[in-house]
């Protein structure tokens, strides 16, 4: 069983400089030894970082309330209403959502088929353990395209009518790292090479056609030399594929990120890529591959455009506090959350306060 650092060294020795996206892919997803493969307890106070899920069950419960509203607008096909989650990690969010639906919307809950899209057999096993109380209600697909195949095999349909969603999935996709060469007025890509055993950054010479224009032309005269941004073709591809599968319903993602306008902030000359380990943030992205999380802000404008190009309508692009507050208001008015206890109030504050998870987190909802 090779550790990610050994696999990456081997690949660089064999084929030369690799893109940072490839480095990140191997560091996070090397079978059995990558960061997300080998470590189950990375999310939460005892892990490396917190997510809205690890704050407590309220996040999943509010999502469940919203999903019940959305599913209520959809026809039940073959007795089933699918909710598809990707990036489920240890299955905690799925358990929170299904637990709430079973307790508060039992009839609807009986119709729901909860599907987790999970390429990794290891993580699927963790999810099965967490979801032991929901046997028969949850099934797994190893990739999005399996949903299409599965449904068209059982019915004369190409696609899925329901909800496809993720929390902190897109920020975990590999990103390319680009730098601005102010002298030549062109972008280059940062690649990863080896100096002895140590990983180091090298500039990848752009091909004759160069890199595509990554910023509006008016910025090219003012961007400082070395200004860094990331792009994630993998995140865009995933969203496009999900959009293509959805025949009717909602495609939702929650994550930290920004729009095109916010991307070129003067405060972010070094980009948004970060490493996380035991709640410490580090800029040393090449250190200890497989031992630390690597993550970058999601470019929501690119994701939004990908969905719209696939025929989806953008219903909401807002902050997490706006999204959750609207749901909570409806839930309280409808008496579903008539008694919000002190624990839930604390969770809500953590999910929405700008000093916790309220500042950077955005929500994109598209529909067909
Ligand atoms: C930052 S964690 C988020 C976990 C959980 N959703 C939460 O909010 O606590 C990202 C998860 O996405 C998973 N992931 C990455 N690429 C994926 C893909 N193509 N399909 C499904 N899951 C993926 C990672 O393995 C990891 O478990």
JSON list of N, CA and C and ligand atoms in Angstrom, two decimals, residues 28-29 35-37 39 42-44 49-54 59 85-93 116-120 123 126-127 141-144 165-174 238 254-256 293 295, ligand 1:
[
{"chain": "A", "resi": 28, "resn": "UNK", "atom": "N", "xyz": [-5.31, 13.64, -1.98]},
{"chain": "A", "resi": 28, "resn": "UNK", "atom": "CA", "xyz": [-6.60, 13.46, -1.31]},
{"chain": "A", "resi": 28, "resn": "UNK", "atom": "C", "xyz": [-7.23, 12.10, -1.58]},
{"chain": "A", "resi": 29, "resn": "UNK", "atom": "N", "xyz": [-7.00, 11.56, -2.79]},
{"chain": "A", "resi": 29, "resn": "UNK", "atom": "CA", "xyz": [-7.82, 10.41, -3.20]},
{"chain": "A", "resi": 29, "resn": "UNK", "atom": "C", "xyz": [-7.04, 9.17, -3.65]},
{"chain": "A", "resi": 35, "resn": "UNK", "atom": "N", "xyz": [-5.82, 11.32, 1.67]},
{"chain": "A", "resi": 35, "resn": "UNK", "atom": "CA", "xyz": [-6.35, 11.99, 2.87]},
{"chain": "A", "resi": 35, "resn": "UNK", "atom": "C", "xyz": [-7.80, 11.59, 3.14]},
{"chain": "A", "resi": 36, "resn": "UNK", "atom": "N", "xyz": [-8.66, 11.66, 2.12]},
{"chain": "A", "resi": 36, "resn": "UNK", "atom": "CA", "xyz": [-10.08, 11.35, 2.33]},
{"chain": "A", "resi": 36, "resn": "UNK", "atom": "C", "xyz": [-10.37, 9.84, 2.33]},
{"chain": "A", "resi": 37, "resn": "UNK", "atom": "N", "xyz": [-9.38, 9.05, 2.02]},
{"chain": "A", "resi": 37, "resn": "UNK", "atom": "CA", "xyz": [-9.57, 7.59, 2.00]},
{"chain": "A", "resi": 37, "resn": "UNK", "atom": "C", "xyz": [-9.18, 6.98, 3.34]},
{"chain": "A", "resi": 39, "resn": "UNK", "atom": "N", "xyz": [-8.65, 8.62, 6.32]},
{"chain": "A", "resi": 39, "resn": "UNK", "atom": "CA", "xyz": [-9.03, 9.27, 7.57]},
{"chain": "A", "resi": 39, "resn": "UNK", "atom": "C", "xyz": [-10.52, 9.51, 7.63]},
{"chain": "A", "resi": 42, "resn": "UNK", "atom": "N", "xyz": [-11.95, 13.21, 10.26]},
{"chain": "A", "resi": 42, "resn": "UNK", "atom": "CA", "xyz": [-11.29, 14.48, 9.98]},
{"chain": "A", "resi": 42, "resn": "UNK", "atom": "C", "xyz": [-12.23, 15.66, 10.17]},
{"chain": "A", "resi": 43, "resn": "UNK", "atom": "N", "xyz": [-13.57, 15.38, 10.13]},
{"chain": "A", "resi": 43, "resn": "UNK", "atom": "CA", "xyz": [-14.54, 16.47, 10.24]},
{"chain": "A", "resi": 43, "resn": "UNK", "atom": "C", "xyz": [-15.03, 16.54, 11.68]},
{"chain": "A", "resi": 44, "resn": "UNK", "atom": "N", "xyz": [-14.96, 17.74, 12.27]},
{"chain": "A", "resi": 44, "resn": "UNK", "atom": "CA", "xyz": [-15.43, 17.89, 13.65]},
{"chain": "A", "resi": 44, "resn": "UNK", "atom": "C", "xyz": [-14.33, 18.38, 14.56]},
{"chain": "A", "resi": 49, "resn": "UNK", "atom": "N", "xyz": [-11.00, 19.94, 10.60]},
{"chain": "A", "resi": 49, "resn": "UNK", "atom": "CA", "xyz": [-11.81, 21.14, 10.30]},
{"chain": "A", "resi": 49, "resn": "UNK", "atom": "C", "xyz": [-13.26, 20.84, 10.65]},
{"chain": "A", "resi": 50, "resn": "UNK", "atom": "N", "xyz": [-14.04, 21.92, 10.84]},
{"chain": "A", "resi": 50, "resn": "UNK", "atom": "CA", "xyz": [-15.47, 21.67, 11.08]},
{"chain": "A", "resi": 50, "resn": "UNK", "atom": "C", "xyz": [-16.25, 22.01, 9.82]},
{"chain": "A", "resi": 51, "resn": "UNK", "atom": "N", "xyz": [-17.41, 21.39, 9.68]},
{"chain": "A", "resi": 51, "resn": "UNK", "atom": "CA", "xyz": [-18.33, 21.75, 8.60]},
{"chain": "A", "resi": 51, "resn": "UNK", "atom": "C", "xyz": [-19.69, 22.02, 9.26]},
{"chain": "A", "resi": 52, "resn": "UNK", "atom": "N", "xyz": [-20.62, 22.50, 8.47]},
{"chain": "A", "resi": 52, "resn": "UNK", "atom": "CA", "xyz": [-21.96, 22.77, 9.02]},
{"chain": "A", "resi": 52, "resn": "UNK", "atom": "C", "xyz": [-22.57, 21.50, 9.60]},
{"chain": "A", "resi": 53, "resn": "UNK", "atom": "N", "xyz": [-22.20, 20.37, 9.02]},
{"chain": "A", "resi": 53, "resn": "UNK", "atom": "CA", "xyz": [-22.75, 19.08, 9.48]},
{"chain": "A", "resi": 53, "resn": "UNK", "atom": "C", "xyz": [-22.23, 18.77, 10.89]},
{"chain": "A", "resi": 54, "resn": "UNK", "atom": "N", "xyz": [-20.95, 19.06, 11.11]},
{"chain": "A", "resi": 54, "resn": "UNK", "atom": "CA", "xyz": [-20.37, 18.70, 12.41]},
{"chain": "A", "resi": 54, "resn": "UNK", "atom": "C", "xyz": [-20.79, 19.65, 13.53]},
{"chain": "A", "resi": 59, "resn": "UNK", "atom": "N", "xyz": [-28.49, 21.61, 11.07]},
{"chain": "A", "resi": 59, "resn": "UNK", "atom": "CA", "xyz": [-28.25, 21.89, 9.64]},
{"chain": "A", "resi": 59, "resn": "UNK", "atom": "C", "xyz": [-29.01, 20.89, 8.77]},
{"chain": "A", "resi": 85, "resn": "UNK", "atom": "N", "xyz": [-27.36, 12.53, -2.57]},
{"chain": "A", "resi": 85, "resn": "UNK", "atom": "CA", "xyz": [-26.29, 13.31, -1.91]},
{"chain": "A", "resi": 85, "resn": "UNK", "atom": "C", "xyz": [-24.94, 12.86, -2.44]},
{"chain": "A", "resi": 86, "resn": "UNK", "atom": "N", "xyz": [-24.06, 13.81, -2.69]},
{"chain": "A", "resi": 86, "resn": "UNK", "atom": "CA", "xyz": [-22.68, 13.48, -3.07]},
{"chain": "A", "resi": 86, "resn": "UNK", "atom": "C", "xyz": [-21.74, 14.14, -2.07]},
{"chain": "A", "resi": 87, "resn": "UNK", "atom": "N", "xyz": [-20.62, 13.49, -1.79]},
{"chain": "A", "resi": 87, "resn": "UNK", "atom": "CA", "xyz": [-19.67, 14.03, -0.81]},
{"chain": "A", "resi": 87, "resn": "UNK", "atom": "C", "xyz": [-20.14, 13.75, 0.61]},
{"chain": "A", "resi": 88, "resn": "UNK", "atom": "N", "xyz": [-20.79, 12.61, 0.83]},
{"chain": "A", "resi": 88, "resn": "UNK", "atom": "CA", "xyz": [-21.44, 12.34, 2.13]},
{"chain": "A", "resi": 88, "resn": "UNK", "atom": "C", "xyz": [-20.44, 11.99, 3.24]},
{"chain": "A", "resi": 89, "resn": "UNK", "atom": "N", "xyz": [-19.21, 11.73, 2.87]},
{"chain": "A", "resi": 89, "resn": "UNK", "atom": "CA", "xyz": [-18.12, 11.39, 3.80]},
{"chain": "A", "resi": 89, "resn": "UNK", "atom": "C", "xyz": [-18.51, 10.26, 4.76]},
{"chain": "A", "resi": 90, "resn": "UNK", "atom": "N", "xyz": [-18.87, 10.58, 6.03]},
{"chain": "A", "resi": 90, "resn": "UNK", "atom": "CA", "xyz": [-19.19, 9.48, 6.96]},
{"chain": "A", "resi": 90, "resn": "UNK", "atom": "C", "xyz": [-20.69, 9.24, 7.08]},
{"chain": "A", "resi": 91, "resn": "UNK", "atom": "N", "xyz": [-21.51, 9.95, 6.30]},
{"chain": "A", "resi": 91, "resn": "UNK", "atom": "CA", "xyz": [-22.95, 9.69, 6.28]},
{"chain": "A", "resi": 91, "resn": "UNK", "atom": "C", "xyz": [-23.76, 10.43, 7.34]},
{"chain": "A", "resi": 92, "resn": "UNK", "atom": "N", "xyz": [-23.10, 11.32, 8.08]},
{"chain": "A", "resi": 92, "resn": "UNK", "atom": "CA", "xyz": [-23.79, 11.99, 9.19]},
{"chain": "A", "resi": 92, "resn": "UNK", "atom": "C", "xyz": [-24.95, 12.87, 8.71]},
{"chain": "A", "resi": 93, "resn": "UNK", "atom": "N", "xyz": [-24.71, 13.60, 7.61]},
{"chain": "A", "resi": 93, "resn": "UNK", "atom": "CA", "xyz": [-25.76, 14.51, 7.12]},
{"chain": "A", "resi": 93, "resn": "UNK", "atom": "C", "xyz": [-26.97, 13.70, 6.65]},
{"chain": "A", "resi": 116, "resn": "UNK", "atom": "N", "xyz": [-26.70, 7.80, -2.17]},
{"chain": "A", "resi": 116, "resn": "UNK", "atom": "CA", "xyz": [-25.42, 8.47, -1.95]},
{"chain": "A", "resi": 116, "resn": "UNK", "atom": "C", "xyz": [-24.49, 8.13, -3.12]},
{"chain": "A", "resi": 117, "resn": "UNK", "atom": "N", "xyz": [-23.98, 9.17, -3.75]},
{"chain": "A", "resi": 117, "resn": "UNK", "atom": "CA", "xyz": [-23.01, 8.96, -4.83]},
{"chain": "A", "resi": 117, "resn": "UNK", "atom": "C", "xyz": [-21.63, 8.91, -4.19]},
{"chain": "A", "resi": 118, "resn": "UNK", "atom": "N", "xyz": [-21.02, 7.75, -4.22]},
{"chain": "A", "resi": 118, "resn": "UNK", "atom": "CA", "xyz": [-19.76, 7.56, -3.47]},
{"chain": "A", "resi": 118, "resn": "UNK", "atom": "C", "xyz": [-18.79, 6.69, -4.26]},
{"chain": "A", "resi": 119, "resn": "UNK", "atom": "N", "xyz": [-17.75, 7.29, -4.86]},
{"chain": "A", "resi": 119, "resn": "UNK", "atom": "CA", "xyz": [-16.81, 6.49, -5.64]},
{"chain": "A", "resi": 119, "resn": "UNK", "atom": "C", "xyz": [-15.92, 5.57, -4.78]},
{"chain": "A", "resi": 120, "resn": "UNK", "atom": "N", "xyz": [-15.78, 5.88, -3.49]},
{"chain": "A", "resi": 120, "resn": "UNK", "atom": "CA", "xyz": [-14.82, 5.12, -2.69]},
{"chain": "A", "resi": 120, "resn": "UNK", "atom": "C", "xyz": [-15.51, 4.01, -1.87]},
{"chain": "A", "resi": 123, "resn": "UNK", "atom": "N", "xyz": [-15.24, 4.74, 1.96]},
{"chain": "A", "resi": 123, "resn": "UNK", "atom": "CA", "xyz": [-16.18, 5.71, 2.52]},
{"chain": "A", "resi": 123, "resn": "UNK", "atom": "C", "xyz": [-17.60, 5.15, 2.50]},
{"chain": "A", "resi": 126, "resn": "UNK", "atom": "N", "xyz": [-18.05, 3.33, 5.67]},
{"chain": "A", "resi": 126, "resn": "UNK", "atom": "CA", "xyz": [-18.30, 4.22, 6.82]},
{"chain": "A", "resi": 126, "resn": "UNK", "atom": "C", "xyz": [-19.76, 4.67, 6.81]},
{"chain": "A", "resi": 127, "resn": "UNK", "atom": "N", "xyz": [-20.26, 5.01, 5.63]},
{"chain": "A", "resi": 127, "resn": "UNK", "atom": "CA", "xyz": [-21.65, 5.51, 5.53]},
{"chain": "A", "resi": 127, "resn": "UNK", "atom": "C", "xyz": [-22.64, 4.41, 5.91]},
{"chain": "A", "resi": 141, "resn": "UNK", "atom": "N", "xyz": [-24.49, 4.72, -5.32]},
{"chain": "A", "resi": 141, "resn": "UNK", "atom": "CA", "xyz": [-24.05, 4.71, -6.72]},
{"chain": "A", "resi": 141, "resn": "UNK", "atom": "C", "xyz": [-22.60, 5.14, -6.69]},
{"chain": "A", "resi": 142, "resn": "UNK", "atom": "N", "xyz": [-21.75, 4.50, -7.49]},
{"chain": "A", "resi": 142, "resn": "UNK", "atom": "CA", "xyz": [-20.35, 4.89, -7.39]},
{"chain": "A", "resi": 142, "resn": "UNK", "atom": "C", "xyz": [-20.03, 6.13, -8.21]},
{"chain": "A", "resi": 143, "resn": "UNK", "atom": "N", "xyz": [-20.90, 6.48, -9.13]},
{"chain": "A", "resi": 143, "resn": "UNK", "atom": "CA", "xyz": [-20.72, 7.74, -9.86]},
{"chain": "A", "resi": 143, "resn": "UNK", "atom": "C", "xyz": [-22.08, 8.24, -10.35]},
{"chain": "A", "resi": 144, "resn": "UNK", "atom": "N", "xyz": [-22.10, 9.53, -10.70]},
{"chain": "A", "resi": 144, "resn": "UNK", "atom": "CA", "xyz": [-23.37, 10.12, -11.14]},
{"chain": "A", "resi": 144, "resn": "UNK", "atom": "C", "xyz": [-23.99, 9.37, -12.30]},
{"chain": "A", "resi": 165, "resn": "UNK", "atom": "N", "xyz": [-27.94, 17.00, -4.26]},
{"chain": "A", "resi": 165, "resn": "UNK", "atom": "CA", "xyz": [-27.33, 18.07, -3.45]},
{"chain": "A", "resi": 165, "resn": "UNK", "atom": "C", "xyz": [-25.99, 17.64, -2.86]},
{"chain": "A", "resi": 166, "resn": "UNK", "atom": "N", "xyz": [-25.25, 18.65, -2.39]},
{"chain": "A", "resi": 166, "resn": "UNK", "atom": "CA", "xyz": [-23.97, 18.38, -1.73]},
{"chain": "A", "resi": 166, "resn": "UNK", "atom": "C", "xyz": [-23.65, 19.50, -0.76]},
{"chain": "A", "resi": 167, "resn": "UNK", "atom": "N", "xyz": [-22.93, 19.15, 0.28]},
{"chain": "A", "resi": 167, "resn": "UNK", "atom": "CA", "xyz": [-22.38, 20.17, 1.19]},
{"chain": "A", "resi": 167, "resn": "UNK", "atom": "C", "xyz": [-20.87, 19.99, 1.21]},
{"chain": "A", "resi": 168, "resn": "UNK", "atom": "N", "xyz": [-20.16, 21.05, 0.88]},
{"chain": "A", "resi": 168, "resn": "UNK", "atom": "CA", "xyz": [-18.68, 21.01, 0.84]},
{"chain": "A", "resi": 168, "resn": "UNK", "atom": "C", "xyz": [-18.15, 19.87, -0.02]},
{"chain": "A", "resi": 169, "resn": "UNK", "atom": "N", "xyz": [-18.74, 19.69, -1.17]},
{"chain": "A", "resi": 169, "resn": "UNK", "atom": "CA", "xyz": [-18.19, 18.72, -2.13]},
{"chain": "A", "resi": 169, "resn": "UNK", "atom": "C", "xyz": [-17.26, 19.44, -3.12]},
{"chain": "A", "resi": 170, "resn": "UNK", "atom": "N", "xyz": [-17.75, 20.52, -3.71]},
{"chain": "A", "resi": 170, "resn": "UNK", "atom": "CA", "xyz": [-17.02, 21.11, -4.84]},
{"chain": "A", "resi": 170, "resn": "UNK", "atom": "C", "xyz": [-15.66, 21.68, -4.42]},
{"chain": "A", "resi": 171, "resn": "UNK", "atom": "N", "xyz": [-15.55, 22.11, -3.14]},
{"chain": "A", "resi": 171, "resn": "UNK", "atom": "CA", "xyz": [-14.25, 22.66, -2.70]},
{"chain": "A", "resi": 171, "resn": "UNK", "atom": "C", "xyz": [-13.21, 21.57, -2.55]},
{"chain": "A", "resi": 172, "resn": "UNK", "atom": "N", "xyz": [-13.66, 20.31, -2.59]},
{"chain": "A", "resi": 172, "resn": "UNK", "atom": "CA", "xyz": [-12.72, 19.19, -2.43]},
{"chain": "A", "resi": 172, "resn": "UNK", "atom": "C", "xyz": [-12.29, 18.61, -3.78]},
{"chain": "A", "resi": 173, "resn": "UNK", "atom": "N", "xyz": [-12.75, 19.21, -4.87]},
{"chain": "A", "resi": 173, "resn": "UNK", "atom": "CA", "xyz": [-12.28, 18.77, -6.19]},
{"chain": "A", "resi": 173, "resn": "UNK", "atom": "C", "xyz": [-10.91, 19.38, -6.50]},
{"chain": "A", "resi": 174, "resn": "UNK", "atom": "N", "xyz": [-10.07, 18.66, -7.22]},
{"chain": "A", "resi": 174, "resn": "UNK", "atom": "CA", "xyz": [-8.74, 19.19, -7.55]},
{"chain": "A", "resi": 174, "resn": "UNK", "atom": "C", "xyz": [-8.82, 20.50, -8.34]},
{"chain": "A", "resi": 238, "resn": "UNK", "atom": "N", "xyz": [-18.52, 18.11, -12.94]},
{"chain": "A", "resi": 238, "resn": "UNK", "atom": "CA", "xyz": [-19.45, 17.39, -12.05]},
{"chain": "A", "resi": 238, "resn": "UNK", "atom": "C", "xyz": [-20.84, 18.04, -12.08]},
{"chain": "A", "resi": 254, "resn": "UNK", "atom": "N", "xyz": [-23.89, 23.69, -1.29]},
{"chain": "A", "resi": 254, "resn": "UNK", "atom": "CA", "xyz": [-23.53, 24.65, -0.23]},
{"chain": "A", "resi": 254, "resn": "UNK", "atom": "C", "xyz": [-22.02, 24.52, -0.03]},
{"chain": "A", "resi": 255, "resn": "UNK", "atom": "N", "xyz": [-21.36, 25.66, -0.02]},
{"chain": "A", "resi": 255, "resn": "UNK", "atom": "CA", "xyz": [-19.90, 25.60, 0.07]},
{"chain": "A", "resi": 255, "resn": "UNK", "atom": "C", "xyz": [-19.35, 27.00, 0.32]},
{"chain": "A", "resi": 256, "resn": "UNK", "atom": "N", "xyz": [-18.06, 27.09, 0.65]},
{"chain": "A", "resi": 256, "resn": "UNK", "atom": "CA", "xyz": [-17.48, 28.42, 0.70]},
{"chain": "A", "resi": 256, "resn": "UNK", "atom": "C", "xyz": [-16.97, 28.77, -0.68]},
{"chain": "A", "resi": 293, "resn": "UNK", "atom": "N", "xyz": [-5.68, 18.34, 4.75]},
{"chain": "A", "resi": 293, "resn": "UNK", "atom": "CA", "xyz": [-6.71, 18.62, 3.75]},
{"chain": "A", "resi": 293, "resn": "UNK", "atom": "C", "xyz": [-6.21, 19.73, 2.82]},
{"chain": "A", "resi": 295, "resn": "UNK", "atom": "N", "xyz": [-7.87, 22.47, 0.01]},
{"chain": "A", "resi": 295, "resn": "UNK", "atom": "CA", "xyz": [-9.18, 22.96, -0.41]},
{"chain": "A", "resi": 295, "resn": "UNK", "atom": "C", "xyz": [-9.08, 24.38, -0.96]},
{"chain": "B", "resi": 1, "resn": "LIG", "atom": "C1", "xyz": [-15.01, 18.40, 2.84]},
{"chain": "B", "resi": 1, "resn": "LIG", "atom": "S1", "xyz": [-15.69, 16.79, 2.83]},
{"chain": "B", "resi": 1, "resn": "LIG", "atom": "C2", "xyz": [-17.38, 17.18, 3.23]},
{"chain": "B", "resi": 1, "resn": "LIG", "atom": "C3", "xyz": [-18.07, 16.11, 4.00]},
{"chain": "B", "resi": 1, "resn": "LIG", "atom": "C4", "xyz": [-19.54, 16.36, 4.37]},
{"chain": "B", "resi": 1, "resn": "LIG", "atom": "N1", "xyz": [-20.35, 16.65, 3.20]},
{"chain": "B", "resi": 1, "resn": "LIG", "atom": "C5", "xyz": [-19.67, 17.50, 5.35]},
{"chain": "B", "resi": 1, "resn": "LIG", "atom": "O1", "xyz": [-20.15, 18.57, 4.97]},
{"chain": "B", "resi": 1, "resn": "LIG", "atom": "O2", "xyz": [-19.31, 17.32, 6.52]},
{"chain": "B", "resi": 1, "resn": "LIG", "atom": "C6", "xyz": [-15.74, 16.41, 1.09]},
{"chain": "B", "resi": 1, "resn": "LIG", "atom": "C7", "xyz": [-16.15, 14.98, 0.80]},
{"chain": "B", "resi": 1, "resn": "LIG", "atom": "O3", "xyz": [-16.41, 14.86, -0.63]},
{"chain": "B", "resi": 1, "resn": "LIG", "atom": "C8", "xyz": [-15.88, 13.60, -1.05]},
{"chain": "B", "resi": 1, "resn": "LIG", "atom": "N2", "xyz": [-15.74, 13.58, -2.52]},
{"chain": "B", "resi": 1, "resn": "LIG", "atom": "C9", "xyz": [-14.75, 14.09, -3.28]},
{"chain": "B", "resi": 1, "resn": "LIG", "atom": "N3", "xyz": [-14.97, 13.87, -4.59]},
{"chain": "B", "resi": 1, "resn": "LIG", "atom": "C10", "xyz": [-16.14, 13.21, -4.68]},
{"chain": "B", "resi": 1, "resn": "LIG", "atom": "C11", "xyz": [-16.92, 12.72, -5.77]},
{"chain": "B", "resi": 1, "resn": "LIG", "atom": "N4", "xyz": [-16.54, 12.86, -7.04]},
{"chain": "B", "resi": 1, "resn": "LIG", "atom": "N5", "xyz": [-18.09, 12.10, -5.48]},
{"chain": "B", "resi": 1, "resn": "LIG", "atom": "C12", "xyz": [-18.50, 11.94, -4.21]},
{"chain": "B", "resi": 1, "resn": "LIG", "atom": "N6", "xyz": [-17.80, 12.38, -3.13]},
{"chain": "B", "resi": 1, "resn": "LIG", "atom": "C13", "xyz": [-16.63, 13.00, -3.35]},
{"chain": "B", "resi": 1, "resn": "LIG", "atom": "C14", "xyz": [-14.59, 13.52, -0.26]},
{"chain": "B", "resi": 1, "resn": "LIG", "atom": "O4", "xyz": [-14.07, 12.23, -0.23]},
{"chain": "B", "resi": 1, "resn": "LIG", "atom": "C15", "xyz": [-15.08, 13.96, 1.12]},
{"chain": "B", "resi": 1, "resn": "LIG", "atom": "O5", "xyz": [-15.62, 12.87, 1.81]}
]
